[in-house]
Coordinates of C-alpha atoms and ligand atoms in Angstrom, one line a residue:
M1 CA 0.1 0.1 -0.1
K2 CA 1.3 3.4 -1.2
L3 CA 0.8 6.6 1.2
D4 CA -0.7 9.6 -0.9
L5 CA 0.9 12.5 1.4
G6 CA 0.3 15.3 -1.6
P7 CA 2.9 17.2 -3.8
E8 CA 5.5 19.6 -0.9
L9 CA 5.9 15.9 1.2
D10 CA 7.0 14.0 -2.6
A11 CA 9.2 16.9 -2.7
F12 CA 11.0 16.9 0.3
R13 CA 11.1 13.0 -0.1
L14 CA 13.0 13.8 -3.7
R15 CA 15.5 15.9 -2.0
L16 CA 16.1 13.5 1.0
R17 CA 16.8 11.0 -1.1
K18 CA 19.6 12.5 -3.7
W19 CA 21.0 13.6 -0.6
I20 CA 21.3 10.3 1.1
E21 CA 22.5 8.8 -2.8
A22 CA 25.2 11.8 -3.0
N23 CA 26.4 11.2 1.0
R24 CA 25.8 7.5 1.9
A25 CA 27.7 6.1 4.5
E26 CA 29.4 2.9 3.1
G27 CA 29.3 -0.4 5.7
L28 CA 27.0 0.3 7.5
E29 CA 24.1 -1.7 5.5
D30 CA 23.5 -4.4 8.4
V31 CA 24.2 -2.1 11.6
D32 CA 20.8 -1.4 14.0
E33 CA 20.9 2.5 14.7
R34 CA 20.3 1.8 18.0
A35 CA 23.1 -0.9 18.2
L36 CA 25.4 2.0 16.8
Y37 CA 23.7 4.6 19.8
L38 CA 24.2 2.2 22.4
S39 CA 27.6 0.9 21.6
G40 CA 28.8 4.7 22.4
D41 CA 33.0 4.9 22.8
R42 CA 33.6 1.7 23.0
L43 CA 33.0 1.2 18.4
S44 CA 35.9 1.0 17.1
G45 CA 37.5 -0.4 13.7
R46 CA 36.3 0.5 10.2
I47 CA 31.8 0.5 11.1
A48 CA 33.4 3.7 14.0
E49 CA 35.2 5.2 11.3
S50 CA 32.5 5.3 8.4
Y51 CA 29.8 5.9 11.4
R52 CA 31.9 9.0 12.4
H53 CA 32.4 10.3 9.0
W54 CA 28.3 9.6 8.4
T55 CA 28.2 11.2 11.8
E56 CA 29.2 14.4 10.2
R57 CA 27.7 14.9 7.2
L58 CA 23.9 14.4 8.8
L59 CA 25.1 17.4 11.3
E60 CA 26.2 19.7 8.8
A61 CA 23.2 19.2 6.6
R62 CA 20.9 19.7 9.8
L63 CA 19.6 15.6 10.3
V64 CA 20.7 14.8 13.3
C65 CA 17.3 15.7 15.7
P66 CA 16.2 17.4 12.1
Q67 CA 12.5 17.7 14.4
W68 CA 13.6 20.7 16.9
P69 CA 13.8 24.7 15.4
E70 CA 16.4 25.4 12.9
K71 CA 17.6 28.0 15.4
F72 CA 18.8 25.6 17.6
G73 CA 20.2 23.2 15.4
G74 CA 17.2 21.6 13.5
Q75 CA 15.0 21.3 10.7
G76 CA 12.2 22.4 12.2
L77 CA 10.5 19.1 10.7
S78 CA 6.9 17.8 11.3
G79 CA 5.7 14.4 12.5
V80 CA 5.0 13.4 8.7
Q81 CA 8.6 14.8 7.5
V82 CA 10.7 12.4 10.4
A83 CA 8.0 9.3 9.6
V84 CA 9.4 9.9 5.3
L85 CA 12.9 11.0 6.3
N86 CA 12.6 7.2 8.1
E87 CA 11.6 5.4 5.9
E88 CA 14.0 7.0 3.0
F89 CA 17.5 6.8 5.4
H90 CA 15.7 2.6 6.0
R91 CA 15.0 2.3 2.3
A92 CA 18.4 3.4 1.8
G93 CA 20.0 1.5 4.7
V94 CA 21.9 4.1 6.2
P95 CA 21.3 4.6 10.0
R96 CA 19.6 7.3 11.4
V97 CA 22.0 9.2 13.5
T98 CA 20.1 9.9 17.0
R99 CA 20.9 11.0 20.0
G100 CA 19.2 8.6 22.3
M101 CA 17.3 10.0 25.3
G102 CA 18.9 13.1 25.1
E103 CA 16.9 13.6 21.2
S104 CA 13.7 11.7 22.7
L105 CA 13.2 13.4 26.0
V106 CA 15.3 15.5 27.1
G107 CA 15.0 18.2 24.4
P108 CA 11.6 18.3 23.4
S109 CA 10.8 18.4 27.6
I110 CA 12.6 21.7 26.5
I111 CA 11.5 23.2 23.8
V112 CA 8.2 22.6 25.6
H113 CA 8.8 24.0 28.6
G114 CA 12.6 25.4 28.7
T115 CA 13.4 29.3 28.5
E116 CA 14.9 30.6 25.6
E117 CA 18.3 30.6 27.7
Q118 CA 18.1 27.2 28.5
K119 CA 17.4 26.3 24.9
A120 CA 19.9 27.7 23.2
H121 CA 22.1 26.7 25.8
F122 CA 21.0 22.8 26.6
L123 CA 19.6 22.1 23.0
P124 CA 23.1 22.0 20.7
R125 CA 25.1 20.3 23.0
I126 CA 22.6 17.7 23.1
I127 CA 22.8 17.7 19.4
S128 CA 26.5 17.8 18.3
G129 CA 26.5 14.9 21.1
E130 CA 28.8 16.4 23.4
D131 CA 25.7 15.8 26.4
R132 CA 24.4 12.0 26.7
Y133 CA 21.2 11.8 28.5
C134 CA 20.1 9.4 31.1
Q135 CA 16.9 9.0 33.2
G136 CA 16.5 9.7 36.6
F137 CA 12.7 9.1 37.1
S138 CA 12.3 5.7 38.5
E139 CA 13.1 5.5 42.2
P140 CA 13.0 1.3 43.9
N141 CA 9.8 2.4 46.0
H142 CA 8.2 4.8 42.8
G143 CA 7.7 3.3 39.3
S144 CA 4.3 3.2 38.3
D145 CA 3.3 6.2 41.0
L146 CA 6.1 8.9 39.9
A147 CA 4.5 10.9 41.4
A148 CA 5.5 9.9 44.9
V149 CA 9.4 10.0 43.9
E150 CA 11.0 11.1 47.5
T151 CA 14.3 12.1 45.9
K152 CA 14.9 15.7 48.1
G153 CA 16.3 18.5 46.1
V154 CA 17.0 21.5 48.5
V155 CA 17.0 24.8 47.0
D156 CA 21.4 26.5 48.4
G157 CA 21.9 30.1 47.0
D158 CA 21.4 29.5 43.5
E159 CA 21.1 25.9 42.6
V160 CA 19.8 23.3 43.9
V161 CA 21.5 20.3 46.5
I162 CA 19.8 16.3 44.9
S163 CA 19.7 12.9 47.2
G164 CA 18.2 10.3 47.4
Q165 CA 18.2 7.4 44.9
K166 CA 17.0 6.3 41.5
V167 CA 17.2 2.6 39.8
W168 CA 16.8 1.3 36.4
T169 CA 18.7 4.3 34.8
S170 CA 19.0 2.7 31.3
G171 CA 22.2 3.2 29.3
A172 CA 23.8 5.5 32.7
H173 CA 26.8 3.9 31.9
L174 CA 26.9 6.0 28.3
A175 CA 26.0 9.1 29.7
N176 CA 27.8 12.4 31.3
W177 CA 24.1 14.2 32.6
I178 CA 21.3 12.8 34.1
F179 CA 17.7 14.4 34.4
I180 CA 16.0 13.3 37.9
L181 CA 12.9 14.3 38.3
C182 CA 13.3 15.6 42.0
R183 CA 11.1 17.0 45.7
T184 CA 11.6 20.5 45.9
D185 CA 8.4 20.9 48.1
P186 CA 7.6 18.5 50.4
E187 CA 4.8 20.6 51.5
A188 CA 2.8 20.8 48.5
P189 CA 0.2 17.8 46.9
K190 CA 1.9 15.2 45.6
H191 CA 2.5 16.5 42.2
R192 CA 2.7 20.0 43.1
G193 CA 5.8 20.1 44.8
L194 CA 8.0 18.7 42.2
S195 CA 11.2 19.7 40.0
F196 CA 12.9 18.5 36.7
V197 CA 16.9 18.9 37.1
L198 CA 19.4 18.6 34.8
A199 CA 22.7 17.0 36.2
P200 CA 26.2 16.4 35.1
L201 CA 26.5 12.7 36.4
H202 CA 30.3 12.5 37.0
D203 CA 32.2 13.7 40.2
N204 CA 28.9 15.3 41.1
G205 CA 27.7 13.9 44.6
I206 CA 26.5 10.5 42.6
E207 CA 28.1 7.1 42.6
V208 CA 26.1 5.2 39.7
R209 CA 26.5 1.5 40.4
P210 CA 25.9 -1.3 37.1
L211 CA 23.0 -3.9 37.7
R212 CA 23.6 -7.6 35.7
Q213 CA 19.8 -8.0 34.1
A214 CA 18.9 -11.6 33.3
T215 CA 20.6 -11.5 29.5
G216 CA 24.0 -11.1 31.6
A217 CA 24.4 -7.4 30.4
S218 CA 24.1 -4.0 32.3
G219 CA 22.2 -1.8 30.4
F220 CA 21.0 -0.3 33.5
S221 CA 22.1 1.2 36.6
Q222 CA 20.9 2.6 40.1
E223 CA 22.5 5.7 41.9
F224 CA 23.1 6.4 44.7
I225 CA 22.5 10.4 45.3
D226 CA 24.6 12.4 48.2
G227 CA 24.3 16.4 47.7
C228 CA 24.7 16.3 43.9
R229 CA 24.5 20.1 42.7
A230 CA 22.6 22.0 39.7
P231 CA 21.9 25.6 39.5
L232 CA 18.8 26.5 39.7
F233 CA 19.0 27.5 35.7
N234 CA 19.8 23.6 35.1
V235 CA 15.6 23.4 36.4
I236 CA 13.4 22.8 33.5
G237 CA 9.5 25.0 33.4
G238 CA 10.7 26.1 36.8
L239 CA 10.4 25.1 40.4
N240 CA 7.9 22.7 41.7
N241 CA 6.6 22.4 38.2
G242 CA 8.4 19.3 37.2
W243 CA 5.3 16.9 37.6
R244 CA 4.2 18.7 33.6
V245 CA 7.8 18.5 32.0
A246 CA 8.4 14.7 32.4
M247 CA 4.7 14.2 31.9
T248 CA 5.8 15.8 28.4
T249 CA 8.7 13.4 28.8
L250 CA 6.9 10.1 28.9
G251 CA 4.2 11.4 26.4
N252 CA 6.9 12.4 23.8
E253 CA 5.4 10.0 21.3
R254 CA 5.1 12.2 17.2
G255 CA 4.5 9.3 15.1
G256 CA 8.2 10.4 13.2
S257 CA 8.6 6.2 13.6
A258 CA 5.1 5.4 13.0
T259 CA 6.0 4.0 9.3
T260 CA 9.0 2.2 10.1
Q261 CA 8.4 0.8 13.5
H262 CA 6.8 -2.3 12.1
L263 CA 10.0 -3.0 10.3
R264 CA 12.8 -4.4 12.9
Y265 CA 9.5 -7.0 13.6
E266 CA 9.4 -7.6 10.5
R267 CA 12.9 -9.1 9.7
E268 CA 12.7 -11.3 13.2
F269 CA 9.3 -12.6 12.0
W270 CA 11.0 -13.7 8.2
A271 CA 14.4 -14.9 10.2
L272 CA 12.2 -16.9 12.4
V273 CA 10.7 -18.9 9.4
D274 CA 14.0 -19.2 8.4
E275 CA 14.1 -20.8 11.1
A276 CA 11.6 -23.1 11.4
T277 CA 12.1 -23.9 7.4
K278 CA 15.6 -25.0 8.0
R279 CA 14.4 -27.5 11.1
G280 CA 11.7 -28.6 7.6
R281 CA 8.8 -27.2 11.0
V282 CA 7.0 -25.3 7.9
G283 CA 4.5 -27.6 7.1
E284 CA 3.3 -28.0 11.4
A285 CA -0.5 -27.0 11.7
L286 CA 0.5 -25.8 15.3
V287 CA 3.6 -24.3 13.9
R288 CA 1.9 -22.4 11.2
Q289 CA -0.7 -21.5 13.2
D290 CA 1.8 -19.3 15.8
L291 CA 4.1 -17.9 12.0
A292 CA 0.8 -16.7 10.5
W293 CA -0.7 -14.6 14.0
A294 CA 2.9 -13.3 14.0
Y295 CA 2.7 -12.1 11.0
T296 CA -0.5 -10.8 10.8
H297 CA 0.5 -8.6 14.1
V298 CA 3.3 -7.1 12.8
Q299 CA 0.7 -5.8 9.8
L300 CA -1.4 -4.9 12.5
M301 CA 1.5 -2.6 14.1
R302 CA 2.0 -1.3 10.0
F303 CA -1.5 0.1 9.8
Q304 CA -1.6 1.4 12.9
G305 CA 1.4 3.5 12.2
L306 CA 0.0 4.3 8.9
R307 CA -2.9 5.4 11.2
L308 CA -1.2 7.7 13.3
L309 CA 1.3 9.0 10.1
A310 CA -2.7 10.5 8.4
T311 CA -3.9 12.0 11.6
L312 CA -0.5 14.4 11.9
A313 CA -0.8 14.5 8.4
A314 CA -4.4 16.0 9.0
K315 CA -2.9 18.2 11.5
R316 CA -5.0 16.4 14.3
E317 CA -3.3 15.8 17.8
P318 CA -2.7 11.9 18.3
G319 CA -4.7 11.1 21.2
P320 CA -4.2 8.3 23.7
E321 CA -2.5 6.1 20.2
A322 CA 1.0 6.4 21.9
S323 CA -0.1 3.8 24.9
V324 CA -2.4 1.4 22.5
N325 CA 0.7 1.3 20.2
K326 CA 2.8 0.9 23.6
L327 CA 0.8 -1.9 24.3
F328 CA 0.5 -3.7 21.6
W329 CA 4.2 -3.5 20.1
S330 CA 5.6 -4.8 24.1
E331 CA 2.6 -7.7 24.5
Y332 CA 3.4 -8.6 20.6
H333 CA 7.1 -9.1 21.6
K334 CA 6.8 -10.9 24.5
R335 CA 4.6 -13.6 23.4
F336 CA 6.6 -13.7 19.7
G337 CA 10.0 -14.6 22.2
E338 CA 7.9 -17.5 23.5
V339 CA 6.9 -18.3 20.2
A340 CA 10.5 -18.4 18.9
V341 CA 12.1 -20.4 21.8
G342 CA 9.1 -23.4 21.9
L343 CA 9.3 -23.3 17.9
L344 CA 13.0 -24.1 18.2
G345 CA 12.6 -26.4 22.2
P346 CA 16.0 -26.6 23.7
D347 CA 18.4 -25.5 20.5
A348 CA 17.2 -21.6 21.7
M349 CA 19.4 -22.4 24.4
L350 CA 22.3 -23.0 22.7
A351 CA 24.3 -20.0 21.5
G352 CA 25.9 -20.5 18.0
E353 CA 29.4 -18.7 16.3
G354 CA 27.6 -15.6 15.5
D355 CA 25.6 -15.0 19.1
A356 CA 27.3 -11.9 20.3
P357 CA 27.4 -11.5 23.7
S358 CA 24.0 -10.7 25.0
G359 CA 23.1 -6.5 24.7
E360 CA 26.4 -6.4 23.2
P361 CA 25.7 -5.3 19.6
D362 CA 29.3 -4.9 18.9
G363 CA 30.6 -8.4 20.1
E364 CA 32.1 -7.1 22.7
G365 CA 30.1 -7.6 25.7
E366 CA 30.3 -6.0 28.9
P367 CA 33.0 -7.8 31.3
G368 CA 31.6 -10.8 32.7
S369 CA 28.1 -11.0 30.2
Y370 CA 27.4 -13.9 28.9
H371 CA 26.3 -15.9 26.0
L372 CA 22.8 -15.7 24.8
A373 CA 21.6 -17.6 21.9
R374 CA 19.4 -15.4 19.5
W375 CA 16.2 -16.6 20.0
Q376 CA 16.9 -17.4 23.9
A377 CA 18.2 -13.2 24.4
T378 CA 14.6 -12.5 22.3
F379 CA 12.6 -14.4 24.8
V380 CA 14.5 -13.0 27.6
S381 CA 15.1 -8.7 26.6
S382 CA 11.2 -8.9 25.0
R383 CA 9.9 -9.0 29.1
A384 CA 11.3 -5.8 29.5
G385 CA 9.5 -4.4 26.9
T386 CA 6.4 -4.4 29.4
I387 CA 7.4 -3.0 31.8
F388 CA 9.7 0.3 31.0
S389 CA 8.3 3.6 29.8
G390 CA 4.9 3.1 32.0
T391 CA 3.9 -1.1 32.3
S392 CA 1.2 -3.1 30.6
Q393 CA -1.2 -2.6 33.2
I394 CA -0.8 1.2 33.4
Q395 CA -0.9 1.2 29.7
R396 CA -4.5 0.0 30.3
N397 CA -5.5 2.0 32.5
I398 CA -4.4 4.9 30.4
I399 CA -6.8 3.9 27.1
G400 CA -9.5 3.0 29.8
E401 CA -9.4 6.1 31.1
R402 CA -8.4 8.7 28.6
A403 CA -9.5 6.9 25.6
L404 CA -12.7 4.9 26.6
G405 CA -13.5 6.8 29.3
L406 CA -14.2 4.4 31.6
P407 CA -14.4 5.8 35.1
K408 CA -11.0 5.8 37.1
E409 CA -9.9 3.4 39.5
P410 CA -10.1 3.4 42.9
P411 CA -7.2 3.7 45.0
S412 CA -4.8 1.0 46.0
P413 CA -5.3 1.2 50.1
V414 CA -1.8 2.0 50.4
E415 CA -2.5 5.3 48.4
E416 CA -5.9 5.8 50.2
Q417 CA -3.2 5.9 53.6
R418 CA -1.0 8.5 51.9
S419 CA -3.5 10.5 50.7
Q420 CA -4.5 10.8 54.6
G421 CA -1.3 11.4 54.9
G422 CA -0.6 8.1 56.9
Ligands
LIG501 C1 14.5 -2.6 30.7 C2 13.9 -1.3 31.5 C3 14.7 0.6 31.8 C4 14.3 1.1 32.3 N1 15.1 2.1 32.3 C5 14.8 3.5 33.1 C6 15.1 4.6 32.9 O1 15.9 5.2 31.7 N2 15.1 5.4 33.7 C7 13.9 5.7 35.0 O2 13.8 6.3 34.9 N3 12.9 4.2 34.8 C8 13.3 3.4 34.2 N4 13.0 1.9 33.9 C9 12.1 1.9 35.1 C10 10.5 1.8 34.8 O3 10.5 3.2 34.3 C11 9.7 1.1 36.0 O4 10.5 -0.4 35.7 C12 8.4 1.0 35.5 O5 8.3 2.3 35.8 C13 7.4 0.2 36.6 O6 8.0 0.4 38.2 P1 8.3 -0.4 39.5 O7 9.5 -1.2 38.7 O8 8.6 0.1 40.2 O9 7.2 -1.2 39.6 P2 5.8 -1.6 40.1 O10 5.3 0.8 39.9 O11 5.9 -1.6 41.4 O12 4.3 -1.8 39.9 C14 4.5 -2.9 40.3 C15 3.5 -3.8 39.4 O13 2.1 -3.5 39.8 C16 2.0 -2.8 38.7 N5 1.3 -1.4 38.5 C17 1.1 -0.6 39.2 N6 0.3 0.4 39.4 C18 -0.8 -0.7 39.4 C19 -2.0 0.4 38.8 N7 -2.4 2.3 39.2 N8 -2.5 0.6 38.4 C20 -2.6 -1.6 37.9 N9 -1.3 -2.4 38.0 C21 -0.1 -1.5 38.4 C22 2.8 -2.5 37.7 O14 1.7 -3.1 35.9 C23 3.7 -4.3 37.5 O15 3.1 -5.0 37.0 C24 13.4 0.9 33.4 C25 12.3 -0.3 33.3 C26 13.1 -1.3 32.7 C27 12.6 -2.6 32.6

């Protein structure tokens, strides 16, 4: 199916296609862009060299964070233009250069809530790659119930001094900045006493301890924060206004990957079909049923993406689609992992020669990490998808309350006790 986006977007697509043809990087065709970002400075050899050149070309052409305003280094592209850009990069087999949480979470929050001075200071540093962020929201006792965070922020002159504990911080080992949600007014109702603070991660009263995951890798960490300092200039949206900023951060799904998101699942699906074919299993009724189920779900993701794109093209704001989308892909992927290991049986536990150490795209691995076979790694890591960025239960609450208009969930006994000051 081809979506007609009109002559302006066709011309934009053509310009991009020509630019990519003239500037394309060699040797990056099979490398996943997220894997490139996650490899950070550990990337080496020919791929690293090619990636560096490619990044420079994209920076010159303002194609890193191109959705950001022109005056801060982007091109001010719309959600539909970003989707076209993603399609063209995918078509040409070249990776986008992304800036992780700086691009997807911090930047958009600064654009909506920051002052002009904050935008001018922080946004270009994210685009250039100088500032790399991780997210300090979750705490040992507060994940889904984010508004209850306990990490304290105390104003001391023109600085905020932060103390407390954060956990599950993805990519902290690659970051040099952290955005922290902390309580700056303990007397105010729980949503109103929070601040959103950007703080340097190193040599700043923050001890980062890596956490070992079920896959063997340490993709995330916990932080023990004791007297971390940040100037008041780094408080985005103003003191005690952090909840609104955090909501922008969490709701920031504007559909740029809408029409390309399913591609990774499609590739993975066909790899499993190959595996089933090699093993002479594709003729079995139950295997065929599982594969047909998976294929149907990947196609539904594609159509859902096109629907989101049509909403953006019509200049309408997407509603709770982000929650429907998150719930759909994460639950699909968890079940797909089960289908894959079910199909392979005990063989799913054997690592082959081509299997990278768990979670490590460059084959280097974290110290002490172990090999997981490809489908075993899919099975284990896909389970995280239904937890991060809001669990499946929380997404269902959002869909129930905001999309279907169902009555609000009654507070749990713990919440009731807390609201009565217990
Ligand atoms: C791979 C991964 C990466 C992560 N990266 C980050 C990161 O970079 N930064 C960060 O700050 N956090 C990160 N997290 C943490 C993540 O945001 C939290 O794990 C998540 O919000 C759930 O919080 P929790 O673990 O405290 O579970 P809880 O909130 O304690 O929930 C426990 C269970 O209760 C259910 N539950 C809770 N409240 C309700 C409710 N109201 N209705 C129905 N069911 C409910 C949940 O769905 C869950 O099943 C990451 C997590 C994972 C798995």
